[in-house]
XYZ file of N, CA and C in Angstrom:
744
model
N -40.873 -51.373 49.007
C -41.328 -51.198 47.624
C -41.196 -49.734 47.226
N -40.455 -49.475 46.155
C -40.314 -48.111 45.648
C -41.478 -47.803 44.724
N -42.205 -46.725 45.013
C -43.376 -46.370 44.226
C -43.009 -45.366 43.143
N -43.412 -45.662 41.922
C -43.214 -44.732 40.814
C -44.340 -43.705 40.763
N -45.553 -44.158 41.070
C -46.736 -43.308 40.962
C -47.711 -43.705 42.058
N -48.338 -42.694 42.668
C -49.278 -42.973 43.755
C -50.395 -41.943 43.743
N -51.607 -42.393 44.018
C -52.715 -41.473 44.275
C -53.244 -41.749 45.670
N -53.659 -40.677 46.340
C -54.187 -40.805 47.696
C -55.562 -40.154 47.764
N -56.579 -40.987 47.935
C -57.958 -40.523 48.169
C -58.399 -39.497 47.107
N -58.199 -39.857 45.854
C -58.461 -38.942 44.739
C -59.957 -38.867 44.451
N -60.487 -37.651 44.455
C -61.908 -37.417 44.190
C -62.042 -36.375 43.089
N -62.897 -36.686 42.098
C -63.227 -35.718 41.060
C -64.741 -35.709 40.858
N -65.318 -34.525 40.995
C -66.754 -34.351 40.795
C -67.010 -33.460 39.593
N -68.059 -33.767 38.868
C -68.581 -32.895 37.824
C -70.010 -32.554 38.239
N -70.167 -31.405 38.899
C -71.473 -31.090 39.471
C -71.779 -32.088 40.575
N -72.925 -32.757 40.470
C -73.299 -33.749 41.462
C -72.803 -35.148 41.137
N -72.131 -35.308 39.986
C -71.644 -36.628 39.567
C -70.224 -36.848 40.066
N -70.010 -37.957 40.765
C -68.672 -38.299 41.266
C -68.010 -39.245 40.272
N -67.011 -38.724 39.537
C -66.337 -39.516 38.506
C -65.268 -40.426 39.093
N -64.545 -39.940 40.093
C -63.607 -40.784 40.832
C -63.887 -40.584 42.314
N -63.961 -41.685 43.024
C -64.435 -41.660 44.402
C -63.405 -42.296 45.327
N -62.573 -41.452 45.957
C -61.613 -41.917 46.961
C -60.661 -42.967 46.379
N -60.071 -42.651 45.210
C -59.187 -43.605 44.521
C -57.763 -43.500 45.059
N -57.289 -44.586 45.623
C -55.908 -44.676 46.095
C -55.221 -45.818 45.352
N -54.150 -45.496 44.633
C -53.388 -46.476 43.873
C -51.924 -46.394 44.265
N -51.256 -47.524 44.298
C -49.814 -47.575 44.507
C -49.216 -48.404 43.375
N -48.422 -47.745 42.545
C -47.841 -48.401 41.375
C -46.326 -48.411 41.543
N -45.797 -49.600 41.689
C -44.370 -49.724 41.997
C -43.507 -49.426 40.772
N -42.277 -49.089 41.036
C -41.322 -48.777 39.970
C -41.095 -50.005 39.085
N -41.203 -49.809 37.770
C -40.996 -50.882 36.821
C -42.201 -51.762 36.580
N -43.338 -51.420 37.193
C -44.531 -52.268 37.090
C -45.153 -52.203 35.705
N -45.920 -53.238 35.409
C -46.846 -53.269 34.276
C -48.235 -53.363 34.902
N -48.851 -52.215 35.116
C -50.077 -52.121 35.911
C -51.240 -51.756 34.997
N -52.291 -52.552 35.018
C -53.461 -52.303 34.168
C -54.617 -51.766 34.998
N -55.329 -50.793 34.419
C -56.587 -50.307 34.980
C -57.700 -50.784 34.064
N -58.611 -51.573 34.617
C -59.710 -52.083 33.809
C -61.032 -51.751 34.484
N -62.104 -51.885 33.729
C -63.429 -51.624 34.249
C -64.385 -51.313 33.120
N -65.678 -51.401 33.369
C -66.663 -51.126 32.319
C -66.656 -49.665 31.918
N -67.305 -49.340 30.799
C -67.432 -47.950 30.381
C -68.070 -47.137 31.501
N -67.521 -45.950 31.740
C -68.040 -45.093 32.800
C -67.476 -45.379 34.171
N -66.487 -46.290 34.236
C -65.919 -46.645 35.536
C -64.987 -45.573 36.086
N -64.518 -44.660 35.222
C -63.632 -43.583 35.679
C -62.198 -43.716 35.237
N -61.918 -44.639 34.311
C -60.529 -44.896 33.908
C -59.879 -43.679 33.247
N -60.543 -43.120 32.234
C -59.951 -41.984 31.526
C -59.905 -40.746 32.423
N -60.886 -40.596 33.311
C -60.841 -39.484 34.267
C -59.587 -39.570 35.125
N -59.252 -40.781 35.565
C -58.041 -40.947 36.374
C -56.795 -40.571 35.571
N -56.722 -41.018 34.313
C -55.582 -40.652 33.470
C -55.492 -39.136 33.316
N -56.626 -38.478 33.110
C -56.632 -37.015 32.968
C -56.233 -36.318 34.258
N -56.564 -36.904 35.392
C -56.111 -36.356 36.671
C -54.609 -36.556 36.844
N -54.129 -37.732 36.496
C -52.698 -38.018 36.635
C -51.852 -37.090 35.786
N -52.342 -36.751 34.600
C -51.554 -35.938 33.667
C -51.819 -34.441 33.791
N -52.750 -34.039 34.660
C -52.990 -32.618 34.872
C -53.990 -31.997 33.934
N -54.628 -32.800 33.082
C -55.689 -32.279 32.225
C -56.874 -31.841 33.084
N -57.127 -32.580 34.153
C -58.156 -32.239 35.133
C -57.495 -32.042 36.492
N -58.126 -31.232 37.325
C -57.667 -31.043 38.705
C -58.637 -31.743 39.647
N -58.137 -32.449 40.648
C -59.034 -33.147 41.570
C -59.718 -32.176 42.524
N -60.883 -32.560 43.003
C -61.535 -31.792 44.063
C -60.842 -32.013 45.397
N -60.292 -33.206 45.572
C -59.500 -33.504 46.766
C -58.607 -34.694 46.469
N -57.611 -34.864 47.324
C -56.673 -35.962 47.142
C -55.334 -35.493 46.620
N -54.397 -36.422 46.512
C -53.027 -36.112 46.106
C -52.547 -37.078 45.026
N -51.605 -36.579 44.206
C -50.926 -37.396 43.197
C -49.426 -37.237 43.423
N -48.717 -38.352 43.548
C -47.281 -38.313 43.774
C -46.558 -39.067 42.670
N -45.532 -38.454 42.120
C -44.681 -39.060 41.106
C -43.292 -39.232 41.699
N -42.887 -40.480 41.882
C -41.604 -40.737 42.518
C -41.494 -40.125 43.901
N -42.621 -40.059 44.607
C -42.647 -39.502 45.955
C -42.858 -38.002 46.022
N -42.847 -37.337 44.871
C -43.033 -35.875 44.835
C -44.502 -35.541 44.564
N -45.049 -34.658 45.340
C -46.441 -34.236 45.155
C -46.542 -33.378 43.896
N -47.276 -33.864 42.894
C -47.434 -33.122 41.638
C -48.892 -32.706 41.417
N -49.695 -32.752 42.471
C -51.128 -32.493 42.348
C -51.415 -31.147 41.686
N -50.601 -30.145 41.981
C -50.833 -28.802 41.449
C -49.879 -28.427 40.320
N -49.098 -29.387 39.857
C -48.117 -29.122 38.800
C -48.817 -29.158 37.438
N -48.437 -28.250 36.523
C -49.057 -28.180 35.203
C -48.736 -29.418 34.373
N -49.543 -29.630 33.335
C -49.377 -30.818 32.489
C -47.988 -30.889 31.877
N -47.511 -29.784 31.276
C -46.232 -29.843 30.567
C -45.073 -30.029 31.533
N -45.217 -29.528 32.771
C -44.155 -29.750 33.747
C -44.144 -31.205 34.235
N -45.297 -31.824 34.225
C -45.327 -33.248 34.586
C -44.562 -34.071 33.559
N -44.677 -33.698 32.285
C -43.900 -34.380 31.245
C -42.406 -34.232 31.536
N -41.994 -33.020 31.897
C -40.593 -32.781 32.212
C -40.105 -33.560 33.416
N -41.027 -33.901 34.309
C -40.681 -34.676 35.496
C -40.719 -36.186 35.236
N -41.137 -36.576 34.011
C -41.054 -37.983 33.657
C -42.368 -38.713 33.511
N -43.478 -37.970 33.278
C -44.784 -38.600 33.109
C -45.292 -38.342 31.695
N -45.416 -39.386 30.886
C -45.887 -39.253 29.505
C -47.114 -40.118 29.295
N -47.885 -39.793 28.237
C -49.096 -40.563 27.966
C -49.345 -40.686 26.467
N -50.179 -41.649 26.119
C -50.780 -41.700 24.791
C -52.286 -41.523 24.977
N -53.010 -41.376 23.857
C -54.434 -41.071 23.914
C -55.244 -42.155 23.213
N -56.539 -42.234 23.554
C -57.439 -43.156 22.855
C -57.486 -42.824 21.371
N -57.511 -41.521 21.060
C -57.502 -41.040 19.677
C -56.172 -40.334 19.451
N -55.482 -40.696 18.388
C -54.139 -40.168 18.145
C -54.086 -38.647 18.182
N -53.028 -38.132 18.799
C -52.748 -36.701 18.828
C -51.428 -36.480 18.096
N -51.486 -36.440 16.773
C -50.281 -36.373 15.953
C -50.363 -35.194 14.977
N -49.202 -34.782 14.484
C -49.140 -33.759 13.445
C -49.194 -34.459 12.088
N -50.341 -34.384 11.422
C -50.565 -35.139 10.210
C -49.632 -34.809 9.069
N -49.157 -33.562 8.982
C -48.307 -33.150 7.863
C -46.835 -33.490 8.079
N -46.458 -33.810 9.312
C -45.066 -34.167 9.586
C -44.845 -35.650 9.311
N -43.629 -36.004 8.992
C -43.267 -37.409 8.840
C -42.941 -37.991 10.215
N -42.939 -39.317 10.357
C -42.496 -39.908 11.618
C -41.096 -39.459 12.023
N -40.186 -39.343 11.048
C -38.827 -38.900 11.368
C -38.834 -37.497 11.948
N -39.544 -36.577 11.288
C -39.598 -35.200 11.785
C -40.255 -35.148 13.161
N -41.326 -35.928 13.342
C -42.056 -35.914 14.614
C -41.174 -36.378 15.764
N -40.460 -37.486 15.562
C -39.610 -38.023 16.616
C -38.434 -37.091 16.889
N -37.844 -36.536 15.853
C -36.727 -35.605 16.048
C -37.183 -34.359 16.791
N -38.386 -33.904 16.507
C -38.928 -32.736 17.194
C -39.109 -33.021 18.685
N -39.635 -34.212 19.006
C -39.830 -34.582 20.409
C -38.492 -34.677 21.138
N -37.504 -35.294 20.506
C -36.187 -35.426 21.129
C -35.549 -34.048 21.329
N -35.658 -33.193 20.336
C -35.098 -31.843 20.435
C -35.732 -31.066 21.577
N -37.040 -31.218 21.736
C -37.728 -30.531 22.825
C -37.249 -31.054 24.176
N -37.095 -32.372 24.282
C -36.617 -32.950 25.535
C -35.223 -32.445 25.891
N -34.385 -32.272 24.877
C -33.012 -31.818 25.091
C -32.912 -30.307 25.287
N -34.047 -29.612 25.182
C -34.032 -28.164 25.373
C -33.469 -27.392 24.198
N -33.618 -27.955 22.991
C -33.082 -27.314 21.796
C -34.093 -26.399 21.111
N -35.208 -26.108 21.794
C -36.230 -25.266 21.184
C -35.713 -23.899 20.781
N -34.691 -23.417 21.497
C -34.138 -22.091 21.175
C -33.383 -22.090 19.849
N -33.118 -23.300 19.317
C -32.443 -23.403 18.030
C -33.426 -23.783 16.924
N -34.692 -23.353 17.062
C -35.744 -23.744 16.119
C -35.437 -23.319 14.691
N -34.592 -22.308 14.548
C -34.261 -21.826 13.205
C -33.326 -22.786 12.459
N -32.716 -23.717 13.195
C -31.800 -24.660 12.559
C -32.572 -25.885 12.074
N -32.175 -26.464 10.929
C -32.821 -27.713 10.484
C -32.624 -28.811 11.525
N -33.665 -29.618 11.747
C -33.555 -30.708 12.714
C -32.400 -31.644 12.361
N -32.193 -31.867 11.071
C -31.164 -32.806 10.625
C -29.756 -32.323 10.930
N -29.615 -31.054 11.348
C -28.286 -30.527 11.639
C -27.713 -31.095 12.933
N -28.563 -31.644 13.793
C -28.112 -32.192 15.071
C -27.921 -33.701 14.910
N -26.686 -34.148 14.782
C -26.378 -35.545 14.526
C -26.845 -36.447 15.666
N -26.679 -35.971 16.903
C -27.065 -36.765 18.069
C -28.573 -37.018 18.073
N -29.346 -35.975 17.761
C -30.801 -36.109 17.699
C -31.191 -37.050 16.568
N -30.553 -36.889 15.419
C -30.867 -37.734 14.261
C -30.577 -39.201 14.551
N -29.466 -39.489 15.215
C -29.107 -40.871 15.526
C -30.103 -41.488 16.506
N -30.503 -40.717 17.520
C -31.476 -41.238 18.488
C -32.826 -41.484 17.819
N -33.211 -40.572 16.923
C -34.479 -40.725 16.211
C -34.463 -41.986 15.349
N -33.352 -42.213 14.657
C -33.235 -43.395 13.808
C -33.345 -44.674 14.632
N -32.743 -44.672 15.817
C -32.801 -45.838 16.685
C -34.235 -46.095 17.162
N -34.955 -45.023 17.521
C -36.345 -45.170 17.968
C -37.242 -45.680 16.844
N -37.054 -45.134 15.653
C -37.867 -45.557 14.513
C -37.639 -47.030 14.196
N -36.416 -47.489 14.363
C -36.130 -48.900 14.124
C -36.791 -49.764 15.194
N -36.697 -49.336 16.458
C -37.276 -50.104 17.555
C -38.786 -50.229 17.403
N -39.424 -49.162 16.890
C -40.880 -49.159 16.765
C -41.351 -49.533 15.351
N -40.447 -50.094 14.574
C -40.777 -50.649 13.257
C -41.430 -49.610 12.346
N -40.817 -48.430 12.311
C -41.340 -47.329 11.510
C -40.360 -46.871 10.434
N -39.259 -47.583 10.290
C -38.239 -47.160 9.322
C -38.803 -47.128 7.904
N -39.645 -48.104 7.562
C -40.155 -48.195 6.195
C -41.130 -47.077 5.847
N -41.643 -46.358 6.864
C -42.606 -45.270 6.603
C -42.111 -43.938 7.157
N -40.837 -43.841 7.515
C -40.371 -42.665 8.238
C -40.424 -41.383 7.421
N -40.486 -41.495 6.093
C -40.527 -40.307 5.250
C -41.910 -39.950 4.751
N -42.931 -40.703 5.155
C -44.302 -40.444 4.711
C -44.997 -39.449 5.630
N -45.890 -38.610 5.095
C -46.716 -37.787 5.988
C -47.503 -38.686 6.927
N -47.552 -38.314 8.190
C -48.193 -39.156 9.192
C -49.641 -39.465 8.857
N -50.331 -38.523 8.251
C -51.743 -38.728 7.934
C -51.970 -39.866 6.941
N -50.915 -40.247 6.199
C -51.035 -41.329 5.214
C -50.657 -42.697 5.777
N -50.199 -42.745 7.021
C -49.764 -44.015 7.593
C -50.957 -44.903 7.917
N -50.791 -46.224 7.803
C -51.820 -47.133 8.334
C -52.051 -46.828 9.808
N -53.276 -47.093 10.269
C -53.621 -46.675 11.627
C -52.734 -47.346 12.679
N -52.379 -48.595 12.441
C -51.498 -49.272 13.377
C -50.149 -48.579 13.508
N -49.621 -48.082 12.382
C -48.355 -47.346 12.409
C -48.506 -46.011 13.146
N -49.663 -45.387 13.017
C -49.907 -44.147 13.759
C -49.889 -44.404 15.258
N -50.477 -45.533 15.671
C -50.455 -45.869 17.099
C -49.020 -46.121 17.567
N -48.233 -46.796 16.748
C -46.831 -47.029 17.094
C -46.061 -45.720 17.193
N -46.347 -44.790 16.290
C -45.664 -43.499 16.312
C -45.999 -42.746 17.586
N -47.247 -42.790 18.013
C -47.607 -42.069 19.231
C -46.870 -42.638 20.444
N -46.737 -43.957 20.504
C -45.978 -44.557 21.604
C -44.498 -44.175 21.499
N -43.970 -44.156 20.269
C -42.572 -43.768 20.063
C -42.321 -42.340 20.531
N -43.263 -41.444 20.260
C -43.119 -40.051 20.691
C -43.111 -39.950 22.210
N -43.956 -40.753 22.863
C -43.967 -40.748 24.323
C -42.643 -41.262 24.881
N -42.099 -42.334 24.284
C -40.824 -42.889 24.742
C -39.671 -41.928 24.447
N -39.802 -41.134 23.380
C -38.758 -40.160 23.036
C -38.532 -39.145 24.159
N -39.536 -38.948 25.001
C -39.395 -38.022 26.129
C -38.715 -38.674 27.326
N -38.312 -39.939 27.174
C -37.637 -40.719 28.213
C -38.397 -40.672 29.540
N -39.652 -41.133 29.515
C -40.470 -41.056 30.732
C -40.047 -42.061 31.794
N -40.346 -41.710 33.027
C -40.231 -42.670 34.128
C -41.513 -43.495 34.220
N -42.642 -42.831 33.912
C -43.945 -43.492 33.934
C -44.646 -43.189 32.619
N -45.154 -44.228 31.954
C -45.868 -44.088 30.695
C -47.304 -44.578 30.874
N -48.260 -43.713 30.532
C -49.677 -44.048 30.615
C -50.182 -44.350 29.212
N -50.633 -45.574 28.986
C -51.127 -45.997 27.679
C -52.647 -46.109 27.738
N -53.330 -45.235 27.022
C -54.793 -45.225 27.028
C -55.301 -45.981 25.801
N -55.619 -47.247 25.982
C -56.122 -48.132 24.939
C -55.272 -48.086 23.667
N -54.017 -48.539 23.744
C -53.115 -48.445 22.589
C -53.553 -49.247 21.372
N -54.377 -50.283 21.583
C -54.810 -51.104 20.452
C -56.191 -50.719 19.939
N -56.787 -49.670 20.499
C -58.148 -49.286 20.113
C -58.203 -48.851 18.649
N -59.122 -49.432 17.900
C -59.332 -49.039 16.512
C -58.339 -49.604 15.520
N -57.365 -50.371 15.999
C -56.348 -50.917 15.103
C -56.903 -52.166 14.418
N -56.835 -52.228 13.075
C -57.328 -53.415 12.370
C -56.621 -54.671 12.842
N -57.333 -55.775 12.775
C -56.823 -57.041 13.306
C -55.461 -57.404 12.721
N -55.258 -57.128 11.409
C -53.999 -57.524 10.771
C -52.808 -56.680 11.239
N -53.076 -55.550 11.903
C -52.000 -54.695 12.410
C -51.819 -54.817 13.916
N -52.765 -55.444 14.586
C -52.754 -55.479 16.048
C -51.532 -56.196 16.611
N -51.104 -57.294 15.957
C -49.985 -58.057 16.498
C -48.731 -57.208 16.610
N -48.545 -56.290 15.652
C -47.369 -55.419 15.676
C -47.449 -54.440 16.841
N -48.621 -53.834 17.040
C -48.809 -52.892 18.145
C -48.655 -53.602 19.486
N -49.288 -54.756 19.631
C -49.235 -55.487 20.890
C -47.816 -55.957 21.181
N -47.078 -56.344 20.135
C -45.686 -56.746 20.318
C -44.833 -55.613 20.843
N -45.031 -54.407 20.303
C -44.282 -53.234 20.765
C -44.624 -52.915 22.209
N -45.902 -52.986 22.566
C -46.314 -52.705 23.940
C -45.619 -53.664 24.902
N -45.558 -54.932 24.540
C -44.924 -55.926 25.414
C -43.408 -55.730 25.504
N -42.812 -55.068 24.485
C -41.359 -54.892 24.449
C -40.905 -53.527 24.986
N -41.802 -52.777 25.599
C -41.419 -51.464 26.129
C -40.296 -51.621 27.158
N -39.416 -50.610 27.276
C -38.251 -50.734 28.167
C -38.631 -51.118 29.592
N -37.881 -52.039 30.160
C -38.194 -52.554 31.496
C -38.059 -51.493 32.581
N -37.247 -50.453 32.335
C -37.050 -49.423 33.352
C -38.165 -48.371 33.351
N -39.102 -48.479 32.412
C -40.224 -47.545 32.356
C -41.442 -48.205 33.008
N -41.995 -47.545 34.001
C -43.224 -48.019 34.628
C -44.378 -47.741 33.672
N -45.207 -48.758 33.416
C -46.285 -48.613 32.442
C -47.639 -48.836 33.121
N -48.539 -47.876 32.926
C -49.924 -48.016 33.376
C -50.786 -48.122 32.120
N -51.506 -49.216 32.009
C -52.265 -49.531 30.801
C -53.762 -49.496 31.073
N -54.491 -48.724 30.260
C -55.947 -48.811 30.228
C -56.311 -49.568 28.960
N -57.074 -50.633 29.103
C -57.345 -51.456 27.928
C -58.577 -52.318 28.158
N -59.394 -52.482 27.092
C -60.550 -53.367 27.140
C -60.225 -54.767 26.629
N -59.131 -54.891 25.893
C -58.727 -56.188 25.347
C -58.111 -57.013 26.471
N -58.882 -57.955 27.002
C -58.414 -58.694 28.167
C -57.262 -59.641 27.837
N -57.167 -60.086 26.585
C -56.013 -60.900 26.197
C -54.723 -60.099 26.359
N -54.759 -58.822 25.936
C -53.599 -57.956 26.090
C -53.316 -57.699 27.566
N -54.359 -57.399 28.321
C -54.187 -57.120 29.747
C -53.546 -58.307 30.457
N -54.091 -59.506 30.235
C -53.595 -60.677 30.958
C -52.201 -61.090 30.516
N -51.833 -60.785 29.267
C -50.503 -61.150 28.797
C -49.458 -60.091 29.141
N -49.914 -58.884 29.500
C -48.991 -57.769 29.716
C -48.805 -57.423 31.188
N -49.893 -57.372 31.932
C -49.859 -56.802 33.276
C -49.284 -57.766 34.308
N -48.643 -57.197 35.342
C -48.274 -57.999 36.502
C -49.177 -57.669 37.691
N -49.958 -56.585 37.557
C -50.935 -56.235 38.588
C -52.095 -55.499 37.917
N -53.295 -55.704 38.446
C -54.493 -55.122 37.847
C -55.330 -54.457 38.927
N -55.802 -53.242 38.618
C -56.790 -52.563 39.456
C -58.090 -52.515 38.684
N -59.167 -52.942 39.318
C -60.485 -52.964 38.685
C -61.304 -51.803 39.232
N -61.822 -50.965 38.314
C -62.625 -49.820 38.707
C -64.095 -50.086 38.424
N -64.948 -49.581 39.298
C -66.391 -49.648 39.085
C -67.006 -48.432 39.767
N -67.832 -47.688 39.015
C -68.516 -46.509 39.553
C -67.539 -45.521 40.179
N -66.360 -45.376 39.554
C -65.397 -44.373 39.999
C -64.527 -44.777 41.166
N -64.665 -46.004 41.650
C -63.893 -46.451 42.802
C -63.113 -47.715 42.459
N -62.060 -47.981 43.237
C -61.303 -49.216 43.076
C -62.104 -50.340 43.716
N -62.549 -51.260 42.876
C -63.402 -52.359 43.324
C -62.587 -53.561 43.762
N -61.481 -53.806 43.048
C -60.622 -54.951 43.373
C -59.229 -54.666 42.844
N -58.233 -55.329 43.438
C -56.855 -55.178 42.972
C -56.091 -56.445 43.295
N -55.205 -56.835 42.381
C -54.416 -58.026 42.630
C -53.607 -58.429 41.422
N -53.029 -59.620 41.488
C -52.281 -60.156 40.365
C -53.244 -60.600 39.270
N -52.690 -60.935 38.119
C -53.517 -61.423 37.018
C -54.291 -62.666 37.447
N -53.610 -63.589 38.130
C -54.271 -64.822 38.555
C -55.410 -64.533 39.517
N -55.175 -63.624 40.455
C -56.211 -63.295 41.441
C -57.422 -62.639 40.792
N -57.177 -61.697 39.890
C -58.283 -60.974 39.251
C -59.048 -61.882 38.297
N -58.330 -62.743 37.573
C -58.990 -63.578 36.569
C -59.927 -64.610 37.182
N -59.714 -64.940 38.458
C -60.597 -65.932 39.078
C -61.520 -65.326 40.140
N -61.520 -64.005 40.269
C -62.383 -63.322 41.244
C -63.826 -63.342 40.740
N -64.751 -64.003 41.412
C -66.123 -64.107 40.906
C -66.847 -62.776 40.835
N -66.543 -61.853 41.749
C -67.200 -60.545 41.727
C -66.721 -59.713 40.545
N -65.429 -59.820 40.212
C -64.905 -59.131 39.034
C -65.571 -59.680 37.778
N -65.692 -60.989 37.708
C -66.347 -61.599 36.553
C -67.788 -61.109 36.423
N -68.465 -60.997 37.546
C -69.869 -60.581 37.511
C -70.025 -59.133 37.082
N -69.160 -58.266 37.609
C -69.312 -56.835 37.327
C -68.653 -56.439 36.012
N -67.452 -56.955 35.741
C -66.716 -56.490 34.570
C -66.907 -57.385 33.364
N -66.810 -58.686 33.576
C -66.871 -59.607 32.460
C -68.291 -60.039 32.127
N -69.266 -59.648 32.977
C -70.653 -59.955 32.683
C -71.013 -61.394 32.907
N -70.242 -62.097 33.770
C -70.526 -63.497 34.055
C -71.223 -63.594 35.409
N -71.979 -64.662 35.585
C -72.648 -64.879 36.860
C -71.610 -65.160 37.943
N -71.817 -64.528 39.102
C -70.824 -64.666 40.175
C -70.846 -66.114 40.602
């Protein structure tokens, strides 16, 4: 099994509080892997450790077999690790077209040509147009991002992450806060993400988790409580008792 992402005995403490406790994960290349658990289980802490926002007290993080535990956040992006956030991190005054072209230009190392209009690079413009079409943003590509419906903002954030051509994509609750009438579009895009991109999903919507994931890790009190296929996790009585609130 080729591993895209791995953690070994990952520990993060905040004072006397242990946020992640000896977390070891193995996520195979091309997987659709979900991290689930109740609030306070340590899910977002793990994402922040994986992306370099936080540094672990002990343990290792490997991306494609390479130890990236001490690598900076922006260098992890360059090595193929991208993420989205629970709350959108977007430039409100830019349009989706400008935002995607900017991300592609940065990936291609065109930052030194910042004085040139983005539209001057035909290759970048063509790739941006293709991404906007794939993420169903063509109809709003010229609008300021701050004016977009929230569902479209979530789609744009995923599009920006894909624009960096990641090997591993971390999705932190992509459907959070999206109105019901827009959710089907967001969920459809999540399910249609490129097969060659390994996806790690944090999500409370169990319908999305069960329809998307091929493997699930259940966290409780900062530790991995259970792991298995969708079928195994969905019928595990202890998971139901701790996570779903059902009697074991």
